[in-house]
Short mmCIF file of C-alpha atoms and ligand atoms in Angstrom, two decimals:
data_model
loop_
_atom_site.label_atom_id
_atom_site.label_comp_id
_atom_site.label_asym_id
_atom_site.label_seq_id
_atom_site.Cartn_x
_atom_site.Cartn_y
_atom_site.Cartn_z
CA UNK A 2 98.11 127.63 81.76
CA UNK A 3 100.29 127.18 84.84
CA UNK A 4 101.82 130.51 85.77
CA UNK A 5 103.51 129.95 89.15
CA UNK A 6 106.12 127.49 87.92
CA UNK A 7 108.58 128.04 85.15
CA UNK A 8 107.58 126.34 81.91
CA UNK A 9 109.95 123.88 80.29
CA UNK A 10 110.40 126.12 77.25
CA UNK A 11 111.31 129.07 79.49
CA UNK A 12 113.62 127.11 81.78
CA UNK A 13 115.76 125.76 78.94
CA UNK A 14 115.00 128.38 76.32
CA UNK A 15 118.62 128.95 75.31
CA UNK A 16 118.98 125.28 74.36
CA UNK A 17 115.69 124.99 72.46
CA UNK A 18 114.64 125.99 68.92
CA UNK A 19 112.16 128.60 70.19
CA UNK A 20 112.05 132.33 69.56
CA UNK A 21 109.77 135.28 70.29
CA UNK A 22 107.67 134.04 67.36
CA UNK A 23 106.98 130.74 69.16
CA UNK A 24 103.68 130.78 71.06
CA UNK A 25 104.07 130.13 74.78
CA UNK A 26 102.45 126.87 75.80
CA UNK A 27 102.65 124.90 79.03
CA UNK A 28 100.72 122.44 81.16
CA UNK A 29 103.45 122.41 83.82
CA UNK A 30 105.75 119.87 82.14
CA UNK A 31 109.31 119.14 83.21
CA UNK A 32 111.14 119.83 86.50
CA UNK A 33 110.33 116.29 87.62
CA UNK A 34 111.95 114.82 90.74
CA UNK A 35 115.21 112.91 90.79
CA UNK A 36 114.79 110.58 93.76
CA UNK A 37 117.47 108.56 95.57
CA UNK A 38 116.13 105.03 96.13
CA UNK A 39 118.42 103.50 98.77
CA UNK A 40 116.19 100.60 99.79
CA UNK A 41 115.83 99.38 96.21
CA UNK A 42 119.51 100.19 95.65
CA UNK A 43 120.42 97.91 98.54
CA UNK A 44 118.26 95.13 97.10
CA UNK A 45 120.04 95.53 93.73
CA UNK A 46 123.52 96.00 95.21
CA UNK A 47 123.67 99.51 93.68
CA UNK A 48 123.86 102.03 96.55
CA UNK A 49 124.06 105.01 94.16
CA UNK A 50 120.70 104.20 92.53
CA UNK A 51 118.39 107.12 91.62
CA UNK A 52 115.19 107.39 89.61
CA UNK A 53 113.96 110.25 87.43
CA UNK A 54 110.20 110.25 87.96
CA UNK A 55 108.83 111.26 84.56
CA UNK A 56 105.38 109.99 85.47
CA UNK A 57 104.95 113.31 87.29
CA UNK A 58 104.60 115.19 84.02
CA UNK A 59 101.11 116.60 83.28
CA UNK A 60 99.85 113.64 81.27
CA UNK A 61 101.91 111.16 83.28
CA UNK A 62 104.84 110.52 80.94
CA UNK A 63 108.05 112.02 79.53
CA UNK A 64 106.27 112.62 76.23
CA UNK A 65 105.06 116.02 77.48
CA UNK A 66 108.60 117.46 77.25
CA UNK A 67 108.80 116.91 73.53
CA UNK A 68 105.12 117.42 72.84
CA UNK A 69 105.04 120.95 74.25
CA UNK A 70 107.82 122.00 71.88
CA UNK A 71 106.39 120.12 68.87
CA UNK A 72 102.90 121.58 69.38
CA UNK A 73 104.19 125.11 69.99
CA UNK A 74 106.23 124.88 66.79
CA UNK A 75 103.22 123.48 64.92
CA UNK A 76 101.21 126.50 66.10
CA UNK A 77 104.02 128.82 65.08
CA UNK A 78 103.94 127.27 61.62
CA UNK A 79 100.18 127.81 61.30
CA UNK A 80 99.06 124.20 61.78
CA UNK A 81 95.40 123.42 62.41
CA UNK A 82 95.75 119.73 63.24
CA UNK A 83 98.27 117.22 64.62
CA UNK A 84 98.53 113.47 64.13
CA UNK A 85 100.52 110.64 65.70
CA UNK A 86 100.79 106.89 65.97
CA UNK A 87 101.25 105.66 69.50
CA UNK A 88 101.54 102.83 71.98
CA UNK A 89 99.52 105.14 74.25
CA UNK A 90 101.59 107.84 75.93
CA UNK A 91 102.35 109.91 72.85
CA UNK A 92 98.64 109.96 72.04
CA UNK A 93 97.69 111.01 75.59
CA UNK A 94 100.22 113.82 75.43
CA UNK A 95 99.32 114.92 71.89
CA UNK A 96 95.63 115.01 72.81
CA UNK A 97 96.29 117.17 75.89
CA UNK A 98 98.64 119.66 74.25
CA UNK A 99 96.51 119.67 71.09
CA UNK A 100 93.49 120.59 73.22
CA UNK A 101 95.41 123.31 75.06
CA UNK A 102 96.61 124.74 71.75
CA UNK A 103 93.16 124.60 70.13
CA UNK A 104 94.29 122.09 67.49
CA UNK A 105 92.46 119.08 66.18
CA UNK A 106 94.23 115.87 67.28
CA UNK A 107 94.12 112.55 65.47
CA UNK A 108 95.73 109.43 66.91
CA UNK A 109 96.24 106.04 65.29
CA UNK A 110 96.74 103.14 67.68
CA UNK A 111 97.34 99.38 67.52
CA UNK A 112 93.93 97.87 68.33
CA UNK A 113 93.66 96.20 71.73
CA UNK A 114 97.22 96.97 72.87
CA UNK A 115 96.85 100.32 74.63
CA UNK A 116 96.71 100.53 78.44
CA UNK A 117 93.26 101.69 79.53
CA UNK A 118 94.31 104.93 81.19
CA UNK A 119 96.19 106.15 78.12
CA UNK A 120 93.28 105.48 75.81
CA UNK A 121 90.92 107.33 78.13
CA UNK A 122 93.27 110.31 78.35
CA UNK A 123 93.22 110.73 74.56
CA UNK A 124 89.45 110.33 74.34
CA UNK A 125 88.61 112.65 77.24
CA UNK A 126 90.79 115.36 75.69
CA UNK A 127 88.70 115.11 72.54
CA UNK A 128 91.17 113.46 70.18
CA UNK A 129 89.78 111.44 67.30
CA UNK A 130 91.11 107.94 67.94
CA UNK A 131 91.48 105.31 65.22
CA UNK A 132 92.49 101.75 66.16
CA UNK A 133 94.14 99.77 63.36
CA UNK A 134 94.60 96.01 63.02
CA UNK A 135 98.35 96.07 63.29
CA UNK A 136 101.18 96.97 65.63
CA UNK A 137 102.78 100.35 66.37
CA UNK A 138 105.19 100.03 63.45
CA UNK A 139 102.27 99.66 61.03
CA UNK A 140 100.43 102.58 62.66
CA UNK A 141 103.52 104.78 62.28
CA UNK A 142 103.69 103.93 58.57
CA UNK A 143 100.04 104.96 58.22
CA UNK A 144 100.44 108.36 59.93
CA UNK A 145 103.60 109.14 57.99
CA UNK A 146 101.61 108.56 54.80
CA UNK A 147 98.68 110.66 56.02
CA UNK A 148 100.96 113.54 57.06
CA UNK A 149 102.51 113.54 53.58
CA UNK A 150 99.08 113.95 51.91
CA UNK A 151 98.86 117.63 51.01
CA UNK A 152 95.08 117.55 50.67
CA UNK A 153 94.75 117.30 54.46
CA UNK A 154 97.42 119.48 56.12
CA UNK A 155 98.32 117.91 59.45
CA UNK A 156 101.55 118.02 61.46
CA UNK A 157 103.14 114.73 62.47
CA UNK A 158 104.12 114.82 66.18
CA UNK A 159 105.79 111.44 66.56
CA UNK A 160 109.45 111.55 67.57
CA UNK A 161 110.44 111.63 63.90
CA UNK A 162 109.42 115.30 64.30
CA UNK A 163 112.79 116.79 65.40
CA UNK A 164 111.16 119.19 67.88
CA UNK A 165 110.11 116.20 70.00
CA UNK A 166 113.68 115.10 70.70
CA UNK A 167 114.69 118.73 71.29
CA UNK A 168 112.15 118.98 74.10
CA UNK A 169 112.95 115.55 75.51
CA UNK A 170 116.67 116.30 75.90
CA UNK A 171 115.77 118.70 78.75
CA UNK A 172 115.39 115.68 81.05
CA UNK A 173 119.15 115.09 80.75
CA UNK A 174 119.72 118.75 81.67
CA UNK A 175 117.58 118.34 84.78
CA UNK A 176 119.44 115.20 85.87
CA UNK A 177 122.75 117.10 85.62
CA UNK A 178 121.33 120.21 87.32
CA UNK A 179 120.10 118.08 90.25
CA UNK A 180 123.22 115.91 90.63
CA UNK A 181 125.69 118.70 89.89
CA UNK A 182 127.26 116.32 87.36
CA UNK A 183 126.20 113.62 84.91
CA UNK A 184 125.50 110.17 86.35
CA UNK A 185 127.99 107.40 85.63
CA UNK A 186 125.21 105.33 84.06
CA UNK A 187 121.86 106.45 82.60
CA UNK A 188 119.48 103.49 82.24
CA UNK A 189 116.37 103.85 80.12
CA UNK A 190 113.71 101.77 78.37
CA UNK A 191 113.95 101.70 74.57
CA UNK A 192 110.93 101.48 72.28
CA UNK A 193 110.94 103.70 69.22
CA UNK A 194 114.40 104.75 70.47
CA UNK A 195 113.76 108.50 70.52
CA UNK A 196 114.22 109.06 74.23
CA UNK A 197 117.64 107.44 74.60
CA UNK A 198 118.74 109.54 71.61
CA UNK A 199 117.32 112.72 73.15
CA UNK A 200 119.07 112.13 76.49
CA UNK A 201 122.37 111.52 74.73
CA UNK A 202 121.95 114.79 72.81
CA UNK A 203 121.19 116.58 76.08
CA UNK A 204 124.25 115.26 77.89
CA UNK A 205 126.51 116.13 74.95
CA UNK A 206 125.09 119.64 74.73
CA UNK A 207 125.64 120.21 78.44
CA UNK A 208 129.23 119.08 78.14
CA UNK A 209 129.78 121.30 75.09
CA UNK A 210 128.41 124.21 77.15
CA UNK A 211 131.00 123.45 79.85
CA UNK A 212 128.38 122.52 82.44
CA UNK A 213 129.51 118.92 83.03
CA UNK A 214 132.98 117.43 82.59
CA UNK A 215 131.99 113.83 81.90
CA UNK A 216 129.31 111.97 79.96
CA UNK A 217 127.37 108.94 81.26
CA UNK A 218 127.35 105.46 79.75
CA UNK A 219 123.93 105.05 78.10
CA UNK A 220 122.29 101.74 79.02
CA UNK A 221 119.12 101.02 77.02
CA UNK A 222 116.78 98.13 77.69
CA UNK A 223 114.22 96.55 75.37
CA UNK A 224 111.65 93.94 76.31
CA UNK A 225 112.86 90.47 75.30
CA UNK A 226 109.84 89.94 73.01
CA UNK A 227 110.40 93.31 71.31
CA UNK A 228 114.18 93.65 71.10
CA UNK A 229 115.10 94.47 67.48
CA UNK A 230 118.20 96.50 68.36
CA UNK A 231 119.52 93.71 70.58
CA UNK A 232 118.83 91.10 67.88
CA UNK A 233 120.13 93.31 65.07
CA UNK A 234 117.02 92.96 62.92
CA UNK A 235 113.37 94.14 62.98
CA UNK A 236 110.85 92.02 64.88
CA UNK A 237 107.69 91.47 62.81
CA UNK A 238 105.42 90.56 65.74
CA UNK A 239 106.74 92.23 68.89
CA UNK A 240 105.16 90.90 72.06
CA UNK A 241 105.53 92.03 75.68
CA UNK A 242 103.48 92.97 78.72
CA UNK A 243 105.28 96.33 78.46
CA UNK A 244 102.94 97.62 75.76
CA UNK A 245 104.53 101.08 75.65
CA UNK A 246 107.71 99.57 74.20
CA UNK A 247 106.05 96.90 72.07
CA UNK A 248 107.87 98.08 68.92
CA UNK A 249 109.62 95.95 66.31
CA UNK A 250 111.27 98.51 64.02
CA UNK A 251 112.30 101.65 65.93
CA UNK A 252 112.36 104.91 63.97
CA UNK A 253 115.48 106.19 65.80
CA UNK A 254 117.37 102.89 65.62
CA UNK A 255 120.60 104.40 64.25
CA UNK A 256 120.61 107.24 66.77
CA UNK A 257 120.20 104.81 69.66
CA UNK A 258 123.05 102.64 68.42
CA UNK A 259 125.21 105.77 68.12
CA UNK A 260 124.31 106.79 71.69
CA UNK A 261 125.26 103.32 72.91
CA UNK A 262 128.55 103.18 71.03
CA UNK A 263 129.69 106.77 71.57
CA UNK A 264 128.99 106.52 75.31
CA UNK A 265 130.55 103.09 75.82
CA UNK A 266 127.12 101.85 76.83
CA UNK A 267 124.92 98.88 76.02
CA UNK A 268 121.45 97.99 74.77
CA UNK A 269 120.17 94.72 76.18
CA UNK A 270 116.93 92.81 76.70
CA UNK A 271 114.97 92.11 79.89
CA UNK A 272 112.16 89.58 80.21
CA UNK A 273 108.59 90.44 81.12
CA UNK A 274 109.10 88.63 84.45
CA UNK A 275 112.16 90.79 85.21
CA UNK A 276 110.24 93.95 84.26
CA UNK A 277 107.28 93.10 86.47
CA UNK A 278 109.53 92.17 89.41
CA UNK A 279 111.31 95.54 89.19
CA UNK A 280 107.97 97.36 88.86
CA UNK A 281 106.62 95.68 91.99
CA UNK A 282 109.82 96.04 94.02
CA UNK A 283 110.03 99.76 93.20
CA UNK A 284 106.51 100.32 94.50
CA UNK A 285 107.01 98.21 97.64
CA UNK A 286 110.51 99.40 98.55
CA UNK A 287 110.17 103.06 97.59
CA UNK A 288 106.49 103.92 97.16
CA UNK A 289 106.93 104.90 93.51
CA UNK A 290 104.33 103.57 91.10
CA UNK A 291 105.58 103.53 87.50
CA UNK A 292 104.10 101.86 84.47
CA UNK A 293 105.58 98.45 83.58
CA UNK A 294 107.61 99.61 80.55
CA UNK A 295 109.21 102.23 82.77
CA UNK A 296 110.71 99.52 84.94
CA UNK A 297 112.75 98.05 82.07
CA UNK A 298 115.72 100.24 82.99
CA UNK A 299 115.57 99.15 86.62
CA UNK A 300 115.25 95.50 85.62
CA UNK A 301 118.29 95.88 83.40
CA UNK A 302 120.39 97.55 86.09
CA UNK A 303 119.48 94.81 88.56
CA UNK A 304 120.48 92.12 86.08
CA UNK A 305 123.77 93.76 85.14
CA UNK A 306 124.59 94.53 88.78
CA UNK A 307 124.14 90.83 89.55
CA UNK A 308 126.55 90.09 86.69
CA UNK A 309 129.09 92.47 88.26
CA UNK A 310 128.82 95.09 85.50
CA UNK A 311 127.97 98.10 87.71
CA UNK A 312 131.18 99.63 89.12
CA UNK A 313 131.32 100.10 92.90
CA UNK A 314 130.22 103.58 93.92
CA UNK A 315 128.59 104.34 90.55
CA UNK A 316 125.86 106.97 90.41
CA UNK A 317 123.13 105.28 88.38
CA UNK A 318 119.99 107.07 87.19
CA UNK A 319 117.06 104.99 85.90
CA UNK A 320 114.46 106.92 83.93
CA UNK A 321 110.91 106.00 84.99
CA UNK A 322 109.17 107.10 81.82
CA UNK A 323 105.49 106.84 82.80
CA UNK A 324 102.99 106.71 85.66
CA UNK A 325 101.66 103.40 86.99
CA UNK A 326 98.06 104.66 87.13
CA UNK A 327 97.87 104.43 83.36
CA UNK A 328 97.87 100.64 83.37
CA UNK A 329 95.54 99.24 86.02
CA UNK A 330 95.35 95.81 84.36
CA UNK A 331 99.04 95.06 84.94
CA UNK A 332 98.77 96.35 88.50
CA UNK A 333 95.93 93.91 89.14
CA UNK A 334 98.20 91.05 88.13
CA UNK A 335 100.74 91.73 90.92
CA UNK A 336 98.61 92.72 93.91
CA UNK A 337 97.24 90.87 96.91
CA UNK A 338 93.48 90.58 97.22
CA UNK A 339 91.51 93.10 99.25
CA UNK A 340 90.54 91.61 102.63
CA UNK A 341 86.79 91.72 103.29
CA UNK A 342 85.47 92.22 106.80
CA UNK A 343 82.34 93.19 108.68
CA UNK A 344 81.88 96.73 109.98
CA UNK A 345 83.23 96.32 113.55
CA UNK A 346 86.78 96.92 114.75
CA UNK A 347 86.85 93.34 116.03
CA UNK A 348 86.05 91.97 112.57
CA UNK A 349 88.74 94.14 110.95
CA UNK A 350 91.21 92.97 113.60
CA UNK A 351 90.32 89.42 112.81
CA UNK A 352 91.21 89.68 109.08
CA UNK A 353 94.42 91.55 110.03
CA UNK A 354 95.35 88.68 112.30
CA UNK A 355 95.72 90.97 115.38
N1 F0G B 21 108.47 104.23 78.26
C1 F0G B 21 107.21 104.60 78.02
C2 F0G B 21 106.27 104.67 79.17
C3 F0G B 21 106.80 104.91 76.70
O1 F0G B 21 105.54 105.28 76.48
C4 F0G B 21 107.72 104.81 75.65
C5 F0G B 21 107.34 105.09 74.29
C6 F0G B 21 109.04 104.43 75.97
C7 F0G B 21 109.37 104.15 77.28
C8 F0G B 21 110.08 104.30 74.95
O2 F0G B 21 110.54 105.54 74.50
O3 F0G B 21 109.97 105.23 72.11
O4 F0G B 21 111.47 107.08 72.87
O5 F0G B 21 112.24 104.71 72.94
N2 F0G B 21 106.15 105.30 73.90
C9 F0G B 21 105.75 105.73 72.56
C10 F0G B 21 104.29 106.08 72.53
C11 F0G B 21 106.18 104.81 71.48
O6 F0G B 21 103.65 106.00 71.48
O7 F0G B 21 103.76 106.49 73.56
P1 F0G B 21 111.09 105.67 73.01
#
């Protein structure tokens, strides 16, 4: 357990459903950097562009914020085991926090559609991993059914567990604490639609507490091949390179639509090509390596800025939900080849064209 830095549950204790009866638990989640990205902002025509680097959480994604609360509450309630469906990050986080809490962890995943790093994280942490022949939506139906079976008591830690969204809303608090206000626009990828809902809750709570005067417009972005909210109906066979958000029937659909409408925001689609371009430009302009799904918000802001929809001078925060190291296969598709050379300085100079 990390002791030198304040845990997420301690930092935002007064806003979280935790009490003295809740076991303390932390792997060092939260307090992630909000980074100004002026070079990318110039490229996009959005000088006030910032990114919230959630890939710096302990298991490399924002999921740790909600998982620490969900697992602590499961422990408080006497649970022995946790279960989730996942496109990868939830399972990596559940496995880590489950291990730290001494709980058995079971994860159910869509076969063949999980980025390598995420799968390895769950397995190394000792989770029992089951791959099913279906997509995330089918896997979520399976774990909901399993969690309802009283013969095998197990706590469901997907974002339908309300403690997950409670923990995740702390990212909105941090954005406001760092900016001294809410951004004008909060741009975020949308998959199962929990995170956009959690951020909206966080901003509203901070305003109710008198800590910020204004709320941001919530801009959510789905991948074009997995855009049920944009289309207005579930997608039976969602398909995108952004496997983390390859979801056709989001559990928090209604909450995301409410966040969009109450904030005067929008939920739109971005293509895989737009996602990958934003992912690569972020790394090359700013040195920040996010996972492809994470770049959906950036891709959306670029597209809408080109369409003239970003007001001049707007402070825009894009949430980078996960770390690029999780998905080496997509990285390989955008990189230049390594240059081979002999062992001498002259031979290295030759390949460098010096
Ligand atoms: N970005 C990343 C990297 C994700 O892993 C997810 C969701 C999202 C964005 C979308 O967030 O679902 O709250 O709208 N991943 C889940 C998982 C589904 O199983 O890891 P959301």
